[in-house]
Coordinates of C-alpha atoms and ligand atoms in Angstrom, one line a residue:
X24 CA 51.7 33.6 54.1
X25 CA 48.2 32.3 54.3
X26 CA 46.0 33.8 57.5
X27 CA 43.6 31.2 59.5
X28 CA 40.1 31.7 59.1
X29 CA 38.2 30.3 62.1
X30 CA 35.3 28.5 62.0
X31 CA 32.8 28.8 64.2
X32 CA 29.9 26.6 64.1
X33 CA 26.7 27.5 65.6
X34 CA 24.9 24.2 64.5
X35 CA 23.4 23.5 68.1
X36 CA 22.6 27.5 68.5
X37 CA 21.0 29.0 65.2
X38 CA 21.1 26.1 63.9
X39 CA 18.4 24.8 66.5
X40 CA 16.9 27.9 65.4
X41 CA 15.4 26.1 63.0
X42 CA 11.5 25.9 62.7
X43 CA 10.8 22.5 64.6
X44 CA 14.7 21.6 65.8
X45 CA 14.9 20.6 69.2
X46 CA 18.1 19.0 70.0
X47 CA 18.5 16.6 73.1
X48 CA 21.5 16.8 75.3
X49 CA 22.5 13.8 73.4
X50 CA 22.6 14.9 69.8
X51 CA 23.9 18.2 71.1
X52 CA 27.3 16.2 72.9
X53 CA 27.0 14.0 69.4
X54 CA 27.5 16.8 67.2
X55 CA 29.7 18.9 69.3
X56 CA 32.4 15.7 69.9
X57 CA 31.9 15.4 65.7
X58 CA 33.2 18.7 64.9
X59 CA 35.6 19.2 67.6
X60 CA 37.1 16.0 65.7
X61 CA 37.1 17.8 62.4
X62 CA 39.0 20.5 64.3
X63 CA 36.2 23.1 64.1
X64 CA 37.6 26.4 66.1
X65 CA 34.5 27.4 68.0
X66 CA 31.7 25.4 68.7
X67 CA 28.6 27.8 69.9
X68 CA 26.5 25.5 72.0
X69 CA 23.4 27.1 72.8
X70 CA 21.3 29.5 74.6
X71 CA 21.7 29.4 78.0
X72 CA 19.2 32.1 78.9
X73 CA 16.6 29.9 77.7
X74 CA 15.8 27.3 80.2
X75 CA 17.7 25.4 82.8
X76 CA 18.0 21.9 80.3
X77 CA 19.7 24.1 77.9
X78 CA 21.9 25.7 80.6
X79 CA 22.4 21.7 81.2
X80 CA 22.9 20.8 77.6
X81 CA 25.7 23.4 77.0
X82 CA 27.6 22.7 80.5
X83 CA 27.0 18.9 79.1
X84 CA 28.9 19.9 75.7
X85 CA 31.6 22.2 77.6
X86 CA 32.4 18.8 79.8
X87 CA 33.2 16.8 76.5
X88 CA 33.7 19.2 73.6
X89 CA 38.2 18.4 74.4
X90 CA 39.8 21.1 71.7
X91 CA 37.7 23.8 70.5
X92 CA 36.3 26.7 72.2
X93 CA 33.1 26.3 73.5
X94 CA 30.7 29.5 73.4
X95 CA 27.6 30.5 74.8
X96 CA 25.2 33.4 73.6
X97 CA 23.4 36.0 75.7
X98 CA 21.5 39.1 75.0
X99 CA 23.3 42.0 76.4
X100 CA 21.5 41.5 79.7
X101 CA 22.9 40.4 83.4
X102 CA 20.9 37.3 83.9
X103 CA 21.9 36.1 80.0
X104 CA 25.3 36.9 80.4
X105 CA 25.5 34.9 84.0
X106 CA 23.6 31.8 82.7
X107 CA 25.9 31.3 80.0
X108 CA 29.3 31.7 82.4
X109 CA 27.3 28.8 84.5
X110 CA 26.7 26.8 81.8
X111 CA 30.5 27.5 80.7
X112 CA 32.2 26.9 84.3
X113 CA 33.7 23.5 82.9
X114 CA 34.9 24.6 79.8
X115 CA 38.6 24.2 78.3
X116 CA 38.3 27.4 76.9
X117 CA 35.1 29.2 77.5
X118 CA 33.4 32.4 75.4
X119 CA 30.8 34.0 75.9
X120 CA 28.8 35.3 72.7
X121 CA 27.4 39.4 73.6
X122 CA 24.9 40.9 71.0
X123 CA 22.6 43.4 71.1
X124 CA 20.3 45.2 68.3
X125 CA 22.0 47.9 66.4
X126 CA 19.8 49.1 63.1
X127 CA 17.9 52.1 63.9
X128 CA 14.7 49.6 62.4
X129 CA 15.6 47.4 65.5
X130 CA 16.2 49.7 68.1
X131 CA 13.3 51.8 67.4
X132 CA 10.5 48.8 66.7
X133 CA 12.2 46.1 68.9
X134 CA 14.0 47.1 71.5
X135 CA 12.5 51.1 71.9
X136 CA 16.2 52.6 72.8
X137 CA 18.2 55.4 71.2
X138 CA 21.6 54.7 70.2
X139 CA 23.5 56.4 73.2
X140 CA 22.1 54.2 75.8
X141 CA 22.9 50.8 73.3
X142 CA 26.3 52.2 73.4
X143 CA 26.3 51.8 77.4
X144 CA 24.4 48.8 77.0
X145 CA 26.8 47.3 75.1
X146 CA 29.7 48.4 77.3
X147 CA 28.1 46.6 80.2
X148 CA 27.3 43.9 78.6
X149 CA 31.1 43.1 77.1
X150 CA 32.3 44.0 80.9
X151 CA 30.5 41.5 82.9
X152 CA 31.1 39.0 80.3
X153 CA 34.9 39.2 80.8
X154 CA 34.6 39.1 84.4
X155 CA 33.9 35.3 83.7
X156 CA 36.4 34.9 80.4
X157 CA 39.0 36.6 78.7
X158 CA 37.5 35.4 75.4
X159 CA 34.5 37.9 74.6
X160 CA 32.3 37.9 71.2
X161 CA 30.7 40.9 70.1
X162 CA 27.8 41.4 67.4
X163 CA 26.0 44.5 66.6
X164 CA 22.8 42.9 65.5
X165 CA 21.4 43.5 61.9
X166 CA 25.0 45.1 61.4
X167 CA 24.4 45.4 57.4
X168 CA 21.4 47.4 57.7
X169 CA 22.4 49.4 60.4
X170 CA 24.1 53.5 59.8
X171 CA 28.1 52.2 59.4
X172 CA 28.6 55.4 61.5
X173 CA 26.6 53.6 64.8
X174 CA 28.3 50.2 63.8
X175 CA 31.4 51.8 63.8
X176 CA 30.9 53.8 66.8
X177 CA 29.5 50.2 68.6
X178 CA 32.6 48.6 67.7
X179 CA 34.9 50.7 69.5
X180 CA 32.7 50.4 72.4
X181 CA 32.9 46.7 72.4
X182 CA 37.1 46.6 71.9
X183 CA 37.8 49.2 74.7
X184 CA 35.5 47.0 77.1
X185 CA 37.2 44.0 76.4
X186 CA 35.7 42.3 73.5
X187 CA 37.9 40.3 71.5
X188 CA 35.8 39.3 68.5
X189 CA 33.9 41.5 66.8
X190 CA 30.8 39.8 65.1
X191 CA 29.1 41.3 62.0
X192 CA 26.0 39.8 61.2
X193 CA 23.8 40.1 58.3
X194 CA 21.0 39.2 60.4
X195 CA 18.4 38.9 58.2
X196 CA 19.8 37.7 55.0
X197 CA 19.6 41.2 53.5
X198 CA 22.9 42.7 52.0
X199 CA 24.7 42.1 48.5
X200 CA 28.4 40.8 48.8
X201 CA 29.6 44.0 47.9
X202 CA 27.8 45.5 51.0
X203 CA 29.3 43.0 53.1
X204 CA 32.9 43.3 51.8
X205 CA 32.3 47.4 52.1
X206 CA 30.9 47.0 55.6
X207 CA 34.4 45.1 56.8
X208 CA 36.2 47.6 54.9
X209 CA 34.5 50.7 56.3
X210 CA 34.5 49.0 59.9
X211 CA 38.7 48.7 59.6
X212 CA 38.8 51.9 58.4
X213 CA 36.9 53.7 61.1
X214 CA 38.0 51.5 64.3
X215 CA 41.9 51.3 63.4
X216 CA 42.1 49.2 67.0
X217 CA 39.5 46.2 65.4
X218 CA 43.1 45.0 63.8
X219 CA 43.7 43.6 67.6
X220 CA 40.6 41.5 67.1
X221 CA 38.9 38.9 65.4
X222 CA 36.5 40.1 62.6
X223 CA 34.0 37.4 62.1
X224 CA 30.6 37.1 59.8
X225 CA 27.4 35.9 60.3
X226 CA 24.9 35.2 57.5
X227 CA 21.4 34.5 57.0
X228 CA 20.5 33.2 53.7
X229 CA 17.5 34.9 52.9
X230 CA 18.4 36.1 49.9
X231 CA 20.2 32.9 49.0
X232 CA 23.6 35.1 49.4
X233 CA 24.7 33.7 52.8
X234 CA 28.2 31.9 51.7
X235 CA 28.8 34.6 48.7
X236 CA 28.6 37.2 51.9
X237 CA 30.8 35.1 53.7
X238 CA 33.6 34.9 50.9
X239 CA 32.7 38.2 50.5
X240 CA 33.3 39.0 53.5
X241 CA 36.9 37.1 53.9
X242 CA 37.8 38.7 50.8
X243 CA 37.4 42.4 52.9
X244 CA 39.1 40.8 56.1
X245 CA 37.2 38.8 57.8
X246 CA 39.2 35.6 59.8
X247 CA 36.4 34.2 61.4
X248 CA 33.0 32.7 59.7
X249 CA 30.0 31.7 61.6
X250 CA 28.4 28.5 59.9
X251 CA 25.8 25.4 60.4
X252 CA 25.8 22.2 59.2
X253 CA 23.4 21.5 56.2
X254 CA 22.8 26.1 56.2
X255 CA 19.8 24.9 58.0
X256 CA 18.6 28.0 60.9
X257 CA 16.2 30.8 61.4
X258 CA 13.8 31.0 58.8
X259 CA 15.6 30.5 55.8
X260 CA 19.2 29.6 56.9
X261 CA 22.5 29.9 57.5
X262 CA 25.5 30.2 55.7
X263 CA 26.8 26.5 55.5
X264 CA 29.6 24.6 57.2
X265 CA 30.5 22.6 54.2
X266 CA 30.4 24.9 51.6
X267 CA 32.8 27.3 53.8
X268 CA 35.3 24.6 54.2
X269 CA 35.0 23.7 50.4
X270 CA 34.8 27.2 48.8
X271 CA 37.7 27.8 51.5
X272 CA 39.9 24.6 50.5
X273 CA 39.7 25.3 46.9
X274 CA 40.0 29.1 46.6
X275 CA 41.8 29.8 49.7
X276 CA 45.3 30.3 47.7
X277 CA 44.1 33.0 45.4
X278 CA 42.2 34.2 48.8
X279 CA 45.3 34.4 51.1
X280 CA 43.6 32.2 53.6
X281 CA 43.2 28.7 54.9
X282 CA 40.8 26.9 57.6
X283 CA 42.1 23.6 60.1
X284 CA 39.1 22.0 59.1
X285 CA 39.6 18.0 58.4
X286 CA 37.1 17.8 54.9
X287 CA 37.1 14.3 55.3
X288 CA 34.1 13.9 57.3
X289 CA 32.0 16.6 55.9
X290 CA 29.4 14.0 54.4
X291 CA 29.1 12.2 57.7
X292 CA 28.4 15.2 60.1
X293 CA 25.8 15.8 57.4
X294 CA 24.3 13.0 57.8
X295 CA 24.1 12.8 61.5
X296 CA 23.1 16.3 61.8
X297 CA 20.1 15.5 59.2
X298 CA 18.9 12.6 61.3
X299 CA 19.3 14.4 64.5
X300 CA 17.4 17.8 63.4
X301 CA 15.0 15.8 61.4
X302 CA 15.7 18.1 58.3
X303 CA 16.1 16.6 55.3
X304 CA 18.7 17.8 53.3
X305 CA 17.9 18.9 49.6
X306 CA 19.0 16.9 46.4
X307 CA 20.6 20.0 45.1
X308 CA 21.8 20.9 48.0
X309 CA 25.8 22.3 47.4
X310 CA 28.4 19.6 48.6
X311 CA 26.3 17.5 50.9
X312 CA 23.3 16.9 48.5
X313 CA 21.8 13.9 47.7
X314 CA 22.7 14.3 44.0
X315 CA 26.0 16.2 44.4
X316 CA 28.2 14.2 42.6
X317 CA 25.2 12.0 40.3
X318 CA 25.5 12.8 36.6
X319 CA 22.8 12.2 34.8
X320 CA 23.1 14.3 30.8
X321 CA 24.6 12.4 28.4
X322 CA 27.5 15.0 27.4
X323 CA 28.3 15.1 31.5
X324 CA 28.3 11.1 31.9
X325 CA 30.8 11.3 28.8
X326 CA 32.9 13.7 30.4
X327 CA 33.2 12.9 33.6
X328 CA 34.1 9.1 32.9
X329 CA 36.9 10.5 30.8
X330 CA 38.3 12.4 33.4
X331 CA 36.4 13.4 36.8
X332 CA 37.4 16.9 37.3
X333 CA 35.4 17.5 33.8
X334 CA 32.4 17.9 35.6
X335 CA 33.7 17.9 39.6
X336 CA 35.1 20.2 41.5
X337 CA 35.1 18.3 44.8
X338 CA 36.5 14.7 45.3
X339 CA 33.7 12.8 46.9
X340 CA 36.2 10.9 48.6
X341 CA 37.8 13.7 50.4
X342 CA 34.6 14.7 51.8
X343 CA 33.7 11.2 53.7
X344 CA 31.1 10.1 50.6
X345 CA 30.7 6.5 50.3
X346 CA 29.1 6.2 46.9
X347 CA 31.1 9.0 45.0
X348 CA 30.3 9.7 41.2
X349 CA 27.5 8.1 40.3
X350 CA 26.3 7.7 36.5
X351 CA 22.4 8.0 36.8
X352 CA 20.8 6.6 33.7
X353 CA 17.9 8.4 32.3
X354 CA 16.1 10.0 28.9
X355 CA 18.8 12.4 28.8
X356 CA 21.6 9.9 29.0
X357 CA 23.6 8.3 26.4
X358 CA 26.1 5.7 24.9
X359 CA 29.2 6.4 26.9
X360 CA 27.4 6.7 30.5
X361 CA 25.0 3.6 29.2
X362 CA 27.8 1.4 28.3
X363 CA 29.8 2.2 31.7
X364 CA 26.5 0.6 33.5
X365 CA 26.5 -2.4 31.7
X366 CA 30.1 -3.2 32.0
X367 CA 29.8 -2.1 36.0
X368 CA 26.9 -4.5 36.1
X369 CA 28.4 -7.3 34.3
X370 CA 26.0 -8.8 32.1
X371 CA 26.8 -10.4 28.2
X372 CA 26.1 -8.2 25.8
X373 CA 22.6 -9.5 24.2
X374 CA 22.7 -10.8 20.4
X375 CA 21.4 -7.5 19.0
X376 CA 24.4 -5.9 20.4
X377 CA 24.9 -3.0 22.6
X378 CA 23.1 -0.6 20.4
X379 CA 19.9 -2.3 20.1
X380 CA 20.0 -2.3 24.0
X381 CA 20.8 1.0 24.0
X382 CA 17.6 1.6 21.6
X383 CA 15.7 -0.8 24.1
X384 CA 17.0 1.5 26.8
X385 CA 16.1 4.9 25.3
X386 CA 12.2 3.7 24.7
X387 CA 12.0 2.9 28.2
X388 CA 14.4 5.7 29.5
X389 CA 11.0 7.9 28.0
X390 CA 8.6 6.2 30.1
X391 CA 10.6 6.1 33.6
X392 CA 12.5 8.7 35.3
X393 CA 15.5 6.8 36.3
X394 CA 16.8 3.4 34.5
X395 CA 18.3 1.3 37.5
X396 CA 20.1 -2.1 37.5
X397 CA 17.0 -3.8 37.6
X398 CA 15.7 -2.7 35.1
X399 CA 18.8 -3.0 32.6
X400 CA 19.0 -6.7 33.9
X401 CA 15.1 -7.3 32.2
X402 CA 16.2 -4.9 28.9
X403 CA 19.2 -7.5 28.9
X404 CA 17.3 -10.5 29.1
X405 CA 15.0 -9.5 26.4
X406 CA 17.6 -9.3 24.0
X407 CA 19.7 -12.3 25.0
Ligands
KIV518 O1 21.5 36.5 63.1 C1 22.1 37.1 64.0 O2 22.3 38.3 64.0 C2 22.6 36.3 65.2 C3 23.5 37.0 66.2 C4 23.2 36.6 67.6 C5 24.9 36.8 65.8 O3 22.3 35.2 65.3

């Protein structure tokens, strides 16, 4: 039997942590409507404690967001936890998103409190939340850096007051995979009772580790995976919608797990969350990058007109991309990807064959970067 893994998004929340994000009510109802269509679990929608438009731009997503839970975050503090059950009063199913700091670092330099009054902090805090909903998150903050003894000790805390979900970030992109996996594993062993929640991750990607974490942290028992669209968030990032929902769809059997996510419009979302946060995404970037699924080595062209999965491990089609493979002609291409352009394009072969255009080709190929139609047109024309 194959276990759910949620997946929460928190696109309009960290991910509008991004240096220079700012997200209208608009785009934030866009988004939100997107991946509740995609049949996202838990859509975190902002910040209410911030200002009174983004207690308005949450309360706007709760109105329209029809299937998935829609979540607020507050810091473990009365007036947080209050503006975020305003902003959730018209939501289908509401939750509100505790945390507070729990790595000695943090307590000492940030929020200058010892452990024991966190503890009642955090009791407080998961209390009034469920006097407005049933459905309570937790997070210990900077959970992989903090003792596993105070995390541990946090956790109970949080369950016996009500929390449902138990939240444990790498907040700032610090810990190895195998940390993460022995974090969930120490945390189930300690707090028998966490079996009655939800264990969910949270990666920054700091380190670059953010979705290794997150398998990582599946692997050790995690059902429930924080992500944004494009990994774009504080500083360097979060672990990434898309390449959850891929790494989940291909190696959830040998995992033991599955998502509800719909794939198919993974590329789209993408899009309209890169025009809408103004952040480009990367060529290289996994699944959703520009040059995902553009081959442009000889040996790879070869393969992967032979047979796609030679060089592909998604469909392009399955994830909503319009152009799919693409066979990108340049100094490192050769006969077999060359030849596939020319009969896609449709011009006569010229008098001195297809190997004297292919020579024709390569001499320019050195000059340019890419080789595009235009330009095998003129080398066509030449030899005609
Ligand atoms: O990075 C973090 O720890 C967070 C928490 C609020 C989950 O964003």
């Amino acid at each position: 039997m194959s276990d759910k893994v949620h997946i929460f998004d928190t696109t309009l929340r960290d991910g509008e942590q991004t240096a220079g994000v700012c997200f209208s009510e608009r785009d934030k109802i866009d988004i939100a409507t997107r991946l509740d269509a995609l049949r996202v679990d838990v859509i975190e929608a902002g910040f209410p404690a911030a200002s009174a438009a983004e207690v308005r731009s949450v309360a706007a997503v709760a109105r329209s967001v029809r299937d998935a839970t829609v979540c607020a975050l507050a810091r473990a503090v009365a007036t947080d936890i209050d503006a975020a059950a305003e902003a959730l009063r018209d939501a289908r199913r509401p939750r509100i998103h505790v945390f507070v700091n729990a790595s000695d670092v943090q307590l000492a330099q940030q929020l200058g409190k010892e452990r024991d009054e966190v503890l009642g902090i955090a009791e407080y805090a998961v209390r009034r939340a469920r006097n407005f909903t049933d459905d309570v998150e937790f997070s210990p903050m900077d959970a992989t850096r903090a003792d596993p003894k105070f995390v541990a000790q946090i956790v109970r805390v949080a369950l016996a007051a009500g929390a449902r979900t138990i939240n444990l970030p790498d907040t700032v992109g610090f810990a190895l995979p195998s940390r993460c996996a022995e974090l969930f594993a120490q945390v189930q062993r300690d707090v028998p009772e966490v079996e009655e929640a939800v264990l969910s991750f949270h990666g920054q990607d700091d380190l670059g580790f953010a979705t290794a974490n997150a398998i990582a942290a599946v692997s050790a028992g995690a059902r429930q995976l924080e992500v944004v669209v494009n990994g774009i968030g504080e500083r360097a990032g979060n672990t990434a919608f898309e390449e959850v929902v891929m790494a989940l769809g291909i190696h959830g059997d040998s995992l033991g797990v599955h998502t509800d996510v719909d794939p198919s419009g993974i590329v789209p979302l993408s899009r309209l969350v890169e025009e809408r946060s103004g952040v480009s995404v990367p060529p290289n970037k996994a699944v959703v990058g520009g040059n995902a699924f553009r081959h442009a080595s000889g040996i790879h062209q070869d393969g992967v007109l032979k047979f796609r999965e030679n060089y592909e491990v998604i469909d392009p089609a399955a994830i909503g991309h319009a152009r799919g493979s693409e066979i990108v002609l340049g100094k490192l291409s050769g006969r077999a990807g060359f030849a596939a352009r020319v009969r896609a394009l449709g011009v006569s072969v010229p008098t001195d064959g297809l190997e004297g255009a292919f020579e024709r080709f390569q001499a320019l190929a050195n000059e340019k970067r890419v080789v595009d139609d235009d330009d095998l047109r003129e080398l066509f024309a030449v030899g005609a």
